[in-house]
PDB file of C-alpha atoms in Angstrom:
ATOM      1  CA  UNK D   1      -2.996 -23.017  16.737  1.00  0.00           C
ATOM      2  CA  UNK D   2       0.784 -22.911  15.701  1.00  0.00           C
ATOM      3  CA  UNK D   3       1.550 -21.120  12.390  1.00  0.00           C
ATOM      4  CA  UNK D   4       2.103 -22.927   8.967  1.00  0.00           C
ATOM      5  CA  UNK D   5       5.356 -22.857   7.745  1.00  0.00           C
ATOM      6  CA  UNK D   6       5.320 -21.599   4.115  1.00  0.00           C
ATOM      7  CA  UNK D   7       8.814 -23.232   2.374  1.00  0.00           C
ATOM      8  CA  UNK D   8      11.035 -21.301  -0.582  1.00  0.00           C
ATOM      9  CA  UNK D   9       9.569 -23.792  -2.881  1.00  0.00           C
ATOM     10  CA  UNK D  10       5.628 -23.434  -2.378  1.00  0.00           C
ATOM     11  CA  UNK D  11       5.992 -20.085  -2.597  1.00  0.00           C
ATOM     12  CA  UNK D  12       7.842 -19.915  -5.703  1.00  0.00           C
ATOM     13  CA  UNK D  13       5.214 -22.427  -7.076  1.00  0.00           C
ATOM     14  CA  UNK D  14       2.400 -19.850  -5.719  1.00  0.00           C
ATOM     15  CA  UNK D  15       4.186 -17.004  -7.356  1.00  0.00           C
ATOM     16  CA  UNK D  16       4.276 -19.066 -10.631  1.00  0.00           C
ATOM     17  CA  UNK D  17       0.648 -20.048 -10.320  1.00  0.00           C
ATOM     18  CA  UNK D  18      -0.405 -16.291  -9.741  1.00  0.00           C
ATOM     19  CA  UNK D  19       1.552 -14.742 -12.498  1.00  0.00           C
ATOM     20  CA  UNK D  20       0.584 -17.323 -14.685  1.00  0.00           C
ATOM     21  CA  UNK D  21      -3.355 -17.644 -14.048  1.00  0.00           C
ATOM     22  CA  UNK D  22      -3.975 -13.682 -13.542  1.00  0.00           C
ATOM     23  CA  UNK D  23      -0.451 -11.766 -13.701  1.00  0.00           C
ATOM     24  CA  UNK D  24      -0.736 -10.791 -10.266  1.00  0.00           C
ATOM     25  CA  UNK D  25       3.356 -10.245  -9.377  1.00  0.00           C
ATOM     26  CA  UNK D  26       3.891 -11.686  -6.015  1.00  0.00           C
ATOM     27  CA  UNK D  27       7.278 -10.051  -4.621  1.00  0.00           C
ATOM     28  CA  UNK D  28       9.791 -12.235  -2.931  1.00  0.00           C
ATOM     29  CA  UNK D  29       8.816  -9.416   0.017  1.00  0.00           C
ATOM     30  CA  UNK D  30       5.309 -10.709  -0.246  1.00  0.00           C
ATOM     31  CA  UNK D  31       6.037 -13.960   1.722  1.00  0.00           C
ATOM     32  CA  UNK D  32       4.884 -13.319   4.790  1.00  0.00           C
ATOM     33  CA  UNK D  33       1.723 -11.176   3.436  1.00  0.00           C
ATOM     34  CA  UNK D  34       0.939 -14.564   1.341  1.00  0.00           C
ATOM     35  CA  UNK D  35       1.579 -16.964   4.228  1.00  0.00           C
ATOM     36  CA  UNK D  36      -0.590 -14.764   6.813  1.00  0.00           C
ATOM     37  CA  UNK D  37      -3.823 -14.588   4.283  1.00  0.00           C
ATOM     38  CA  UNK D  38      -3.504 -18.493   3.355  1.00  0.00           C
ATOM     39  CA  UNK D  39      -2.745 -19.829   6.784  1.00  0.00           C
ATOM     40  CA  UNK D  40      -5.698 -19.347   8.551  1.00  0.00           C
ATOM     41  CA  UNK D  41      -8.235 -21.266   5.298  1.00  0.00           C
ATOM     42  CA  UNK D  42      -5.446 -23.989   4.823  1.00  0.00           C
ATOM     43  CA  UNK D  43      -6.291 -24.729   9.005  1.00  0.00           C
ATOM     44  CA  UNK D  44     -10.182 -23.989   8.677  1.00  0.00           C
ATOM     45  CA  UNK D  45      -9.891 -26.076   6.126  1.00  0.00           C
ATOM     46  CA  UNK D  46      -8.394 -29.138   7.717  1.00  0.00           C
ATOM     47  CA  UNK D  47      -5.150 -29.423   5.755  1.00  0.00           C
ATOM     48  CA  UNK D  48      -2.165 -29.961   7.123  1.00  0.00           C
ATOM     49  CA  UNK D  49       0.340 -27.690   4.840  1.00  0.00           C
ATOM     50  CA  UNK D  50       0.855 -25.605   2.078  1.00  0.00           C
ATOM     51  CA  UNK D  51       1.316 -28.316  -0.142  1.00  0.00           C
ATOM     52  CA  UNK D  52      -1.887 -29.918   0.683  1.00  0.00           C
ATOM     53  CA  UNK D  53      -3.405 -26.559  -0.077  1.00  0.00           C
ATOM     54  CA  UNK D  54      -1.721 -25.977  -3.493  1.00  0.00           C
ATOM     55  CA  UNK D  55      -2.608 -29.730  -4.646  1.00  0.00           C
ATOM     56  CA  UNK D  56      -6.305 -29.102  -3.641  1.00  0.00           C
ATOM     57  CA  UNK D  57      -6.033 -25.602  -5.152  1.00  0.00           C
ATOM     58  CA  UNK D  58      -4.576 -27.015  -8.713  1.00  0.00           C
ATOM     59  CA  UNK D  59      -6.697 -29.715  -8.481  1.00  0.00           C
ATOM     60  CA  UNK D  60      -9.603 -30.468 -11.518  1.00  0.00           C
ATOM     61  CA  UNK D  61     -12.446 -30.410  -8.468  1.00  0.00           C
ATOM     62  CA  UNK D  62     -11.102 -27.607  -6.799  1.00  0.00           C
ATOM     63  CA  UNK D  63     -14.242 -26.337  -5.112  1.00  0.00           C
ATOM     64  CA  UNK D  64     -14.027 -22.957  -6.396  1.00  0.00           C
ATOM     65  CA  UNK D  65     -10.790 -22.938  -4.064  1.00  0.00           C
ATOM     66  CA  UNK D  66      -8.463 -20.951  -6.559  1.00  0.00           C
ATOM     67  CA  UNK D  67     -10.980 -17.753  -6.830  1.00  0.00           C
ATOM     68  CA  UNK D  68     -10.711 -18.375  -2.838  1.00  0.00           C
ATOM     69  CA  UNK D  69      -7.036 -18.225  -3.262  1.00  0.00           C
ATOM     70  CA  UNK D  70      -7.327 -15.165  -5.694  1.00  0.00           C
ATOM     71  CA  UNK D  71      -9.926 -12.873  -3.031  1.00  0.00           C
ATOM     72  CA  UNK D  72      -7.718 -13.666  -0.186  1.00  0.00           C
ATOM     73  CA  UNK D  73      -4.025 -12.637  -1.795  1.00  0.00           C
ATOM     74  CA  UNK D  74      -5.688  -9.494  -3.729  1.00  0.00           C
ATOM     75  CA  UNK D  75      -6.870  -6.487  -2.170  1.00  0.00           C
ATOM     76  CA  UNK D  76     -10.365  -4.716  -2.316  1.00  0.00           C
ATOM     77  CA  UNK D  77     -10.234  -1.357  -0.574  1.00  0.00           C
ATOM     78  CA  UNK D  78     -12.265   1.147  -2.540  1.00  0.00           C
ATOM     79  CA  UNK D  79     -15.026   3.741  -1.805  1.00  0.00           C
ATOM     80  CA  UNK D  80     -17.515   5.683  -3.874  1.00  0.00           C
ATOM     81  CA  UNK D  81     -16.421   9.203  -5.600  1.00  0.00           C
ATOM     82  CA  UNK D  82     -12.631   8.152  -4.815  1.00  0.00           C
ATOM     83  CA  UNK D  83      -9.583  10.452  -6.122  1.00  0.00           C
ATOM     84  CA  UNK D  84     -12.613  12.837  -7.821  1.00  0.00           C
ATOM     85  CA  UNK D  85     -10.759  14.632  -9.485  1.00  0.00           C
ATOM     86  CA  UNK D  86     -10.954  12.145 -12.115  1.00  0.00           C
ATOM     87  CA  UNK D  87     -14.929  12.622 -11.934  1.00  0.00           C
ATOM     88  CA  UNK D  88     -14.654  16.080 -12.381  1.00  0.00           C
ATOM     89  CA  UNK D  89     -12.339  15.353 -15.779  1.00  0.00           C
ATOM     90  CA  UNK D  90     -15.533  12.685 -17.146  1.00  0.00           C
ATOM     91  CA  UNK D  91     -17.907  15.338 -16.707  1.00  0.00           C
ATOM     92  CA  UNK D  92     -15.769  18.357 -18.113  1.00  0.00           C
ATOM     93  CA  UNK D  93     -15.655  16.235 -20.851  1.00  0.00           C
ATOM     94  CA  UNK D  94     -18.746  15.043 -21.645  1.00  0.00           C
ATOM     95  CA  UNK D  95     -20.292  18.683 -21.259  1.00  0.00           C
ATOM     96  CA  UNK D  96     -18.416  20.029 -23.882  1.00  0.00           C
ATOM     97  CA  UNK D  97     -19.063  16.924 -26.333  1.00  0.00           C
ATOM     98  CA  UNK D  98     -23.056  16.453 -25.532  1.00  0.00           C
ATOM     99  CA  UNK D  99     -23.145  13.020 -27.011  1.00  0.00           C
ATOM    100  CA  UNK D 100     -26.296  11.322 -27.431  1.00  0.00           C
ATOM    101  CA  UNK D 101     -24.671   7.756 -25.505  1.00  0.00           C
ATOM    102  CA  UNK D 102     -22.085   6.879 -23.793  1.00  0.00           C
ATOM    103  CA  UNK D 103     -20.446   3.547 -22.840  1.00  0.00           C
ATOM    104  CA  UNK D 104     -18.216   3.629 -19.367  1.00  0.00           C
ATOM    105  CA  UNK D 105     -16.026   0.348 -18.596  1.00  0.00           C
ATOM    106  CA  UNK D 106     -14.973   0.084 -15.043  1.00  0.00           C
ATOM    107  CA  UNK D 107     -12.514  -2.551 -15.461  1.00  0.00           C
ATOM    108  CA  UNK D 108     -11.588  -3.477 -11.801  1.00  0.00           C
ATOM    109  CA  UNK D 109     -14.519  -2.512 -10.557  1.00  0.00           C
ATOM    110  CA  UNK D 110     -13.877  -4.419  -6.919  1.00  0.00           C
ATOM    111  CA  UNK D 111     -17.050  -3.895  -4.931  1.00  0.00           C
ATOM    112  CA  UNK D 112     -18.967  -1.676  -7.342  1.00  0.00           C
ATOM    113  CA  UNK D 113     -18.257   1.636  -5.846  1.00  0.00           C
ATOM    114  CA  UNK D 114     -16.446   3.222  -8.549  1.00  0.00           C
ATOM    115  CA  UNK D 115     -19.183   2.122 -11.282  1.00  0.00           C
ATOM    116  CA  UNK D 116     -22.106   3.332  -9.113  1.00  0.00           C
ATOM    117  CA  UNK D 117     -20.562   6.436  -8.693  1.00  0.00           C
ATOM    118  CA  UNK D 118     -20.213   6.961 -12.635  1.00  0.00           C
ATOM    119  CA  UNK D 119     -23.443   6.105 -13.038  1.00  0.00           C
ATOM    120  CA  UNK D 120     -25.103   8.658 -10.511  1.00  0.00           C
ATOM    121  CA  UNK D 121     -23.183  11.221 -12.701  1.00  0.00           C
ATOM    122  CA  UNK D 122     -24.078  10.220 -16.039  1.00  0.00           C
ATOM    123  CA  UNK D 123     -27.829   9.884 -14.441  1.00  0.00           C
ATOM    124  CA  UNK D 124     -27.514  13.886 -13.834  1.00  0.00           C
ATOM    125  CA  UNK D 125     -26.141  14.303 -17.384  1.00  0.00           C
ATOM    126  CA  UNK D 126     -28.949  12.578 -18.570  1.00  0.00           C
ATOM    127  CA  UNK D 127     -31.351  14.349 -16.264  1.00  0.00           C
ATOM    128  CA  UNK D 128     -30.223  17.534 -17.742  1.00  0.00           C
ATOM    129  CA  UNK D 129     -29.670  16.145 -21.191  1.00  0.00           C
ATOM    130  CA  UNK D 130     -25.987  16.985 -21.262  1.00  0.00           C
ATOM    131  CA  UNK D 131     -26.231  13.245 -22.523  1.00  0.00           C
ATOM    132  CA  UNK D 132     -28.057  10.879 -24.325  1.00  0.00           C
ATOM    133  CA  UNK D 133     -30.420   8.564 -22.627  1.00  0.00           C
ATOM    134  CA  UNK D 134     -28.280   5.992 -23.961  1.00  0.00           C
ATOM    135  CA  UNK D 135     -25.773   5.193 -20.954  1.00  0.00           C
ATOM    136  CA  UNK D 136     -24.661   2.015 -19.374  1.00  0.00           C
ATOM    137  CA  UNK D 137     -22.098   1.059 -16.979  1.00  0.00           C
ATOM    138  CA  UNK D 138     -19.979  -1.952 -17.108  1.00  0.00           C
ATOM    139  CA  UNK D 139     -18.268  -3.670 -14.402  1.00  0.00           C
ATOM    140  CA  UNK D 140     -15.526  -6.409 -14.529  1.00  0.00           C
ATOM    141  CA  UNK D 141     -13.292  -8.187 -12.035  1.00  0.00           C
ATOM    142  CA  UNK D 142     -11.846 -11.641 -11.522  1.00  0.00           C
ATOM    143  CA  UNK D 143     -13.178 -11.931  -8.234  1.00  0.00           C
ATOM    144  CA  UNK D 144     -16.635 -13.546  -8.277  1.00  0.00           C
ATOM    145  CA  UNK D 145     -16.979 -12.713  -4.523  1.00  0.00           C
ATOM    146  CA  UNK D 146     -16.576  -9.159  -4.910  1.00  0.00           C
ATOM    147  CA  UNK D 147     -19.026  -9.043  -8.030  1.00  0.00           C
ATOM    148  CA  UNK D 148     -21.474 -10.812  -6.379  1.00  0.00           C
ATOM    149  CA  UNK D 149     -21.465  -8.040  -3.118  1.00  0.00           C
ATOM    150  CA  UNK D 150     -21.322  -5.384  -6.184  1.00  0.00           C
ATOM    151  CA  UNK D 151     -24.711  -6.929  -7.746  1.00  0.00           C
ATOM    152  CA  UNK D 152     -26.154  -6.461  -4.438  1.00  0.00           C
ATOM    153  CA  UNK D 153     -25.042  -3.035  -4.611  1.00  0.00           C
ATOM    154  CA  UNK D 154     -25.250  -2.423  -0.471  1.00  0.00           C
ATOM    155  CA  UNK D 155     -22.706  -0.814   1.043  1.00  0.00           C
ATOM    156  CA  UNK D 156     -21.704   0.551   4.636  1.00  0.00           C
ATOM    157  CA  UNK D 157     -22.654   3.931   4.580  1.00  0.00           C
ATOM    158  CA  UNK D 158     -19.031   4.624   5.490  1.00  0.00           C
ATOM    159  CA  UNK D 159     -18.237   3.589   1.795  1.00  0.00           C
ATOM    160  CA  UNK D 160     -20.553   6.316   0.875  1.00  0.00           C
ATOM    161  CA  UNK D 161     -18.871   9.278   3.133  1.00  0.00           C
ATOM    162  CA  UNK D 162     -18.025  11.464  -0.043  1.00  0.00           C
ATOM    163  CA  UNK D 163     -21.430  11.476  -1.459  1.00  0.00           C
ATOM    164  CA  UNK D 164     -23.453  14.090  -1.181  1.00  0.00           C
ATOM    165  CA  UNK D 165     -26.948  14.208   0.832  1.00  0.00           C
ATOM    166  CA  UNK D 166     -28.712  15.373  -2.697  1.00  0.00           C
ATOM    167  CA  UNK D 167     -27.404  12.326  -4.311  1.00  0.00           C
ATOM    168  CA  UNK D 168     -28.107  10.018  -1.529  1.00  0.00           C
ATOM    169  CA  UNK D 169     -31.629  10.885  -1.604  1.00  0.00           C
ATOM    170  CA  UNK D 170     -31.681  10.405  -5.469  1.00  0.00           C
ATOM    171  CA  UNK D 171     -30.187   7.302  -6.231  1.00  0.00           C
ATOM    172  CA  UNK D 172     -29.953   5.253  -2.524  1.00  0.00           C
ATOM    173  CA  UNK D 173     -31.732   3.665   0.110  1.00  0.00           C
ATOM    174  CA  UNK D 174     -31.019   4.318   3.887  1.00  0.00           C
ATOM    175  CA  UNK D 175     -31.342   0.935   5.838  1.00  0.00           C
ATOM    176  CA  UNK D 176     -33.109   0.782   9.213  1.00  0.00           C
ATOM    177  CA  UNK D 177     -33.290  -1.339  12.119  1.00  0.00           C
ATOM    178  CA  UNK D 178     -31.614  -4.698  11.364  1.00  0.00           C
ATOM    179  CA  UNK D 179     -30.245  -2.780   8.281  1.00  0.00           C
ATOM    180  CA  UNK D 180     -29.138   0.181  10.335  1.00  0.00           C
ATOM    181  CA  UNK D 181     -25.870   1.680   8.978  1.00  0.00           C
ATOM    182  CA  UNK D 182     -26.122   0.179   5.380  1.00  0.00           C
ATOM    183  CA  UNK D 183     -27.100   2.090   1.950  1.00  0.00           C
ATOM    184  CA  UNK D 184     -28.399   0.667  -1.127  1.00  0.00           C
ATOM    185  CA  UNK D 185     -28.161   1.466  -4.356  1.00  0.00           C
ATOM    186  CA  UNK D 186     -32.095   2.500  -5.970  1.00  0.00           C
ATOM    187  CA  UNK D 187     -33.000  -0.017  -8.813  1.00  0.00           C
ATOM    188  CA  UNK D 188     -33.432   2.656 -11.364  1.00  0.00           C
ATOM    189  CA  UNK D 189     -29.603   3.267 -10.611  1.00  0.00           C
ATOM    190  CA  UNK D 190     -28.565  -0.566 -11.024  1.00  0.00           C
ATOM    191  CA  UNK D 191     -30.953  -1.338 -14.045  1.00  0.00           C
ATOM    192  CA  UNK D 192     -27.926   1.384 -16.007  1.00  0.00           C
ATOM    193  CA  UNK D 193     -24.940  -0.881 -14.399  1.00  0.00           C
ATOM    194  CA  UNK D 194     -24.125  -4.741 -15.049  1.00  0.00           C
ATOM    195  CA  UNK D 195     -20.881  -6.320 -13.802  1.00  0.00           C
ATOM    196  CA  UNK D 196     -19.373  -9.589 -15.105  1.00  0.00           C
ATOM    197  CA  UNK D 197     -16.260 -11.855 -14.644  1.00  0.00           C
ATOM    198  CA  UNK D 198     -13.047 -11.034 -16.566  1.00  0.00           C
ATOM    199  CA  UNK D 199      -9.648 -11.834 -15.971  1.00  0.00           C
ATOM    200  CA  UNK D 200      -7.549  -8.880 -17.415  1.00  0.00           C
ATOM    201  CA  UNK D 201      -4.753 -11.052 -18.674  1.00  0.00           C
ATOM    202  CA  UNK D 202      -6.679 -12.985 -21.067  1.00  0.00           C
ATOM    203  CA  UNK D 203      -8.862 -11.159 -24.398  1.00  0.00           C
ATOM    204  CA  UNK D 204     -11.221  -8.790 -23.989  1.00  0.00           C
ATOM    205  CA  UNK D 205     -12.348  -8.006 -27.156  1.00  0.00           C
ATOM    206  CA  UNK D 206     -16.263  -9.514 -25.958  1.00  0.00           C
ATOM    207  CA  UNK D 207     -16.647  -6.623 -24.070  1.00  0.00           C
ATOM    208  CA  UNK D 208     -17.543  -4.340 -26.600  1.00  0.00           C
ATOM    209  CA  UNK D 209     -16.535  -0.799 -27.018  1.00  0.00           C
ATOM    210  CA  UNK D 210     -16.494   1.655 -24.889  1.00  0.00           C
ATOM    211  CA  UNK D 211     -16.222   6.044 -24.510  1.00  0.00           C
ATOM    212  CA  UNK D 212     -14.393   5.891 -21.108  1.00  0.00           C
ATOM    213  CA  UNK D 213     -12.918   3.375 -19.630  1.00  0.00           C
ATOM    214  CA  UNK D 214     -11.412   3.247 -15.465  1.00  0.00           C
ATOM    215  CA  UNK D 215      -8.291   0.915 -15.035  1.00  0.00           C
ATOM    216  CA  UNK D 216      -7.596   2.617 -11.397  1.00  0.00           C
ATOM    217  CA  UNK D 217      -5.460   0.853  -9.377  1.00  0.00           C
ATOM    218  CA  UNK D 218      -5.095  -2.793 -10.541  1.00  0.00           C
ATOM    219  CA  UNK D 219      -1.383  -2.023 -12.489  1.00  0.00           C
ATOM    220  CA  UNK D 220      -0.023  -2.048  -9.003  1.00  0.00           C
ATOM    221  CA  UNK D 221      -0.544  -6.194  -8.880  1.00  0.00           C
ATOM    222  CA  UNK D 222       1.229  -6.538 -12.028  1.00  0.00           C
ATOM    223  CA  UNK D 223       5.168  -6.347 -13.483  1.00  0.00           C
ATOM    224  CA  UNK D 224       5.982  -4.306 -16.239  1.00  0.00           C
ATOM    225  CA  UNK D 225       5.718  -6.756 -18.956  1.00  0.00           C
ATOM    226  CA  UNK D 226       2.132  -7.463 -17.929  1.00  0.00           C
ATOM    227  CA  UNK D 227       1.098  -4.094 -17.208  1.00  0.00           C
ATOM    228  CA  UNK D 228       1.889  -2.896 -20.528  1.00  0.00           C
ATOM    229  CA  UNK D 229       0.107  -6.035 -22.039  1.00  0.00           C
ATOM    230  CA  UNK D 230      -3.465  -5.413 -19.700  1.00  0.00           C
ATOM    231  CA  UNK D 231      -3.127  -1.880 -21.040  1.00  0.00           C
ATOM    232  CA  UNK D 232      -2.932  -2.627 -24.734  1.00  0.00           C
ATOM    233  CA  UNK D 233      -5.226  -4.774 -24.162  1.00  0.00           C
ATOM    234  CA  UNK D 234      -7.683  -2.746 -22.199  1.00  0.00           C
ATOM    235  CA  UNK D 235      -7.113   0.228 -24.648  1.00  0.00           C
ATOM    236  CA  UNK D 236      -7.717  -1.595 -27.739  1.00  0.00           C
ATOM    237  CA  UNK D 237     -11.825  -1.576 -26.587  1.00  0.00           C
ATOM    238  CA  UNK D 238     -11.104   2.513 -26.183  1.00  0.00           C
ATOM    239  CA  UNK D 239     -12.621   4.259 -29.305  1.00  0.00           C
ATOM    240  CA  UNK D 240     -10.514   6.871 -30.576  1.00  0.00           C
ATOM    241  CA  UNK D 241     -11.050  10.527 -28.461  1.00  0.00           C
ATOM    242  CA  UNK D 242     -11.952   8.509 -25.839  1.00  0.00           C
ATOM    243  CA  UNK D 243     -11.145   8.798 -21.914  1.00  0.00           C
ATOM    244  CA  UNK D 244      -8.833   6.515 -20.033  1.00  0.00           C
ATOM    245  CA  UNK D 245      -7.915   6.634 -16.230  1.00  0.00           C
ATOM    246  CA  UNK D 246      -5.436   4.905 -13.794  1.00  0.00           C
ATOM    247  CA  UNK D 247      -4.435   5.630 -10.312  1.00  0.00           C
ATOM    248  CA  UNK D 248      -3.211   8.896 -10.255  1.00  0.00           C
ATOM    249  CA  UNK D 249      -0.063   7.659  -8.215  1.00  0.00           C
ATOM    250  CA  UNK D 250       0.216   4.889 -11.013  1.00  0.00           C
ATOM    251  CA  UNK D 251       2.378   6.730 -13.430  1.00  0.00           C
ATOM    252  CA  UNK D 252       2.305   6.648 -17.141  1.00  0.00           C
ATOM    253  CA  UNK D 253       2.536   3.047 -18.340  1.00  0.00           C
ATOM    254  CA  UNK D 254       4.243   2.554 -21.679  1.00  0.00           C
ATOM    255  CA  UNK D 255       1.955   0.894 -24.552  1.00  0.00           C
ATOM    256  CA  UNK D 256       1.204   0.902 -28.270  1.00  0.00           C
ATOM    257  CA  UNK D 257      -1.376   3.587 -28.020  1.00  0.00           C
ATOM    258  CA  UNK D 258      -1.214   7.407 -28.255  1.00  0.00           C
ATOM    259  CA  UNK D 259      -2.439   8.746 -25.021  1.00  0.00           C
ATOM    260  CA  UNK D 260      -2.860  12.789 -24.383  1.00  0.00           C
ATOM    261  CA  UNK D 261      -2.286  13.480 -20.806  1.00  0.00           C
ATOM    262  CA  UNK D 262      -4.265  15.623 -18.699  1.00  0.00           C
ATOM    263  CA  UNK D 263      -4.050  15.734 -15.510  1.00  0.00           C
ATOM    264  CA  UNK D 264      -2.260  12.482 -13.343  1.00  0.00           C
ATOM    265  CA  UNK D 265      -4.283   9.464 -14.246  1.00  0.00           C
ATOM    266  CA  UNK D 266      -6.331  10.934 -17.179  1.00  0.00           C
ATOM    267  CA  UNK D 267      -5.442  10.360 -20.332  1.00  0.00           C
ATOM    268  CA  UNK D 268      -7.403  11.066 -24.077  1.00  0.00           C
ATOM    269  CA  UNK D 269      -6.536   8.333 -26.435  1.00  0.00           C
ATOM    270  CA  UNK D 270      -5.444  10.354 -29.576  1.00  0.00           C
TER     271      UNK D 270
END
């Protein structure tokens, strides 16, 4: 099937759609990447050209064809106990402050791995009361596909190559024959975790407060105005002391808050 042909103009209009709707900062480089991820629904869908596909997109009865868009031009590659480092800073920190709860915010939590692997450490805090028995996990993305898989909480045991045997006997499930290959998460482990739809660029004030809060590698998909914006945003549910972490290779991103550095992609909000 011959190749859609993706004009200056849609893809200006796609650009302003995308920045608008969920500040993700499509490139002018990003043509091709945006015309190779679209092409093959607008055929399987039986359109005949990107402008057919952006009318039915921006259309009232879309069909849940803009979070389609929004999975297919945003990427999801993530794995459980990634850059640990950061891990290791968490539980440094809550050792030495013991509190009796703590509130974690995962707030582009993709598939689920990173908040499932929070919660397996604050379940061994708790175990050895480092911590209150008052944790939770909370997990938000605009990308009701992705939260849906992370409900499910069953993974490729690939995803899981970093955790240890210990912990995969404590908090997963090994699958077997049909299921051969795939881990799941133990429902004592999920019953701590809940995940919900947010879209960064709009208020968040209705998601509470939290102790720590993960904002790893999502600043990448916006420009500077709006990452400076999601941070405020994001840091204005941080309570004072609290922890905040981005992609180590994200750099420090200017905002209104005090932040405390310590190590790349930790932060302690003064």
């Amino acid at each position: 099937m011959a190749e859609l042909a993706l004009s200056d103009q849609v893809f200006t209009r796609i650009r302003g759609l995308m920045h608008e709707s969920i500040g993700l900062d499509l490139a002018p480089h990003k043509r091709t990447l945006v015309s190779a991820r679209l092409g093959p629904r607008i055929q399987r869908l039986g359109l005949s050209d990107f402008d057919d596909y952006l009318a039915r997109v921006c259309s009232d009865s879309d069909g849940g064809e803009f979070q389609m868009m929004v999975d297919l031009l945003t990427t999801h590659e993530t794995y459980f106990f990634r850059e640990p480092k950061h891990f290791d800073v968490m539980v440094s920190e809550l050792q030495a402050r013991r509190p009796s709860g703590v509130r974690v915010w995962s707030a582009a939590s993709s598939f689920g791995d990173e908040a499932y692997t929070i919660a397996m450490l604050l379940s061994e805090l708790a175990a050895k009361r480092t911590i209150g028995a008052e944790w939770s996990v909370l997990g938000t993305d605009i990308s009701d596909r992705v939260l849906h898989s992370a409900k499910e909480g069953i993974y490729p045991a690939e995803r899981l190559r970093h955790v240890t045997e210990p912990r995969l006997k404590r908090f997963c499930l090994q699958g077997h024959g049909e299921a051969e290959g795939l881990v799941a998460m133990r429902p004592e482990l999920k019953s701590r975790v809940s995940f919900g739809h947010l879209n960064l660029c709009h208020s968040v004030e209705g998601v509470g407060l939290f102790d720590i809060v993960f904002l790893r590698n999502v600043l990448i998909y916006f420009d500077g105005p709006t990452k400076s914006e999601v941070v405020d945003r994001v840091l204005g549910q941080l309570k004072p002391g609290g922890l905040f972490f981005i992609g180590s290779a994200e750099g420090r991103v200017p905002c209104s808050a005090s932040l405390q550095s310590l190590i790349p992609g930790a932060f302690r909000k003064v």
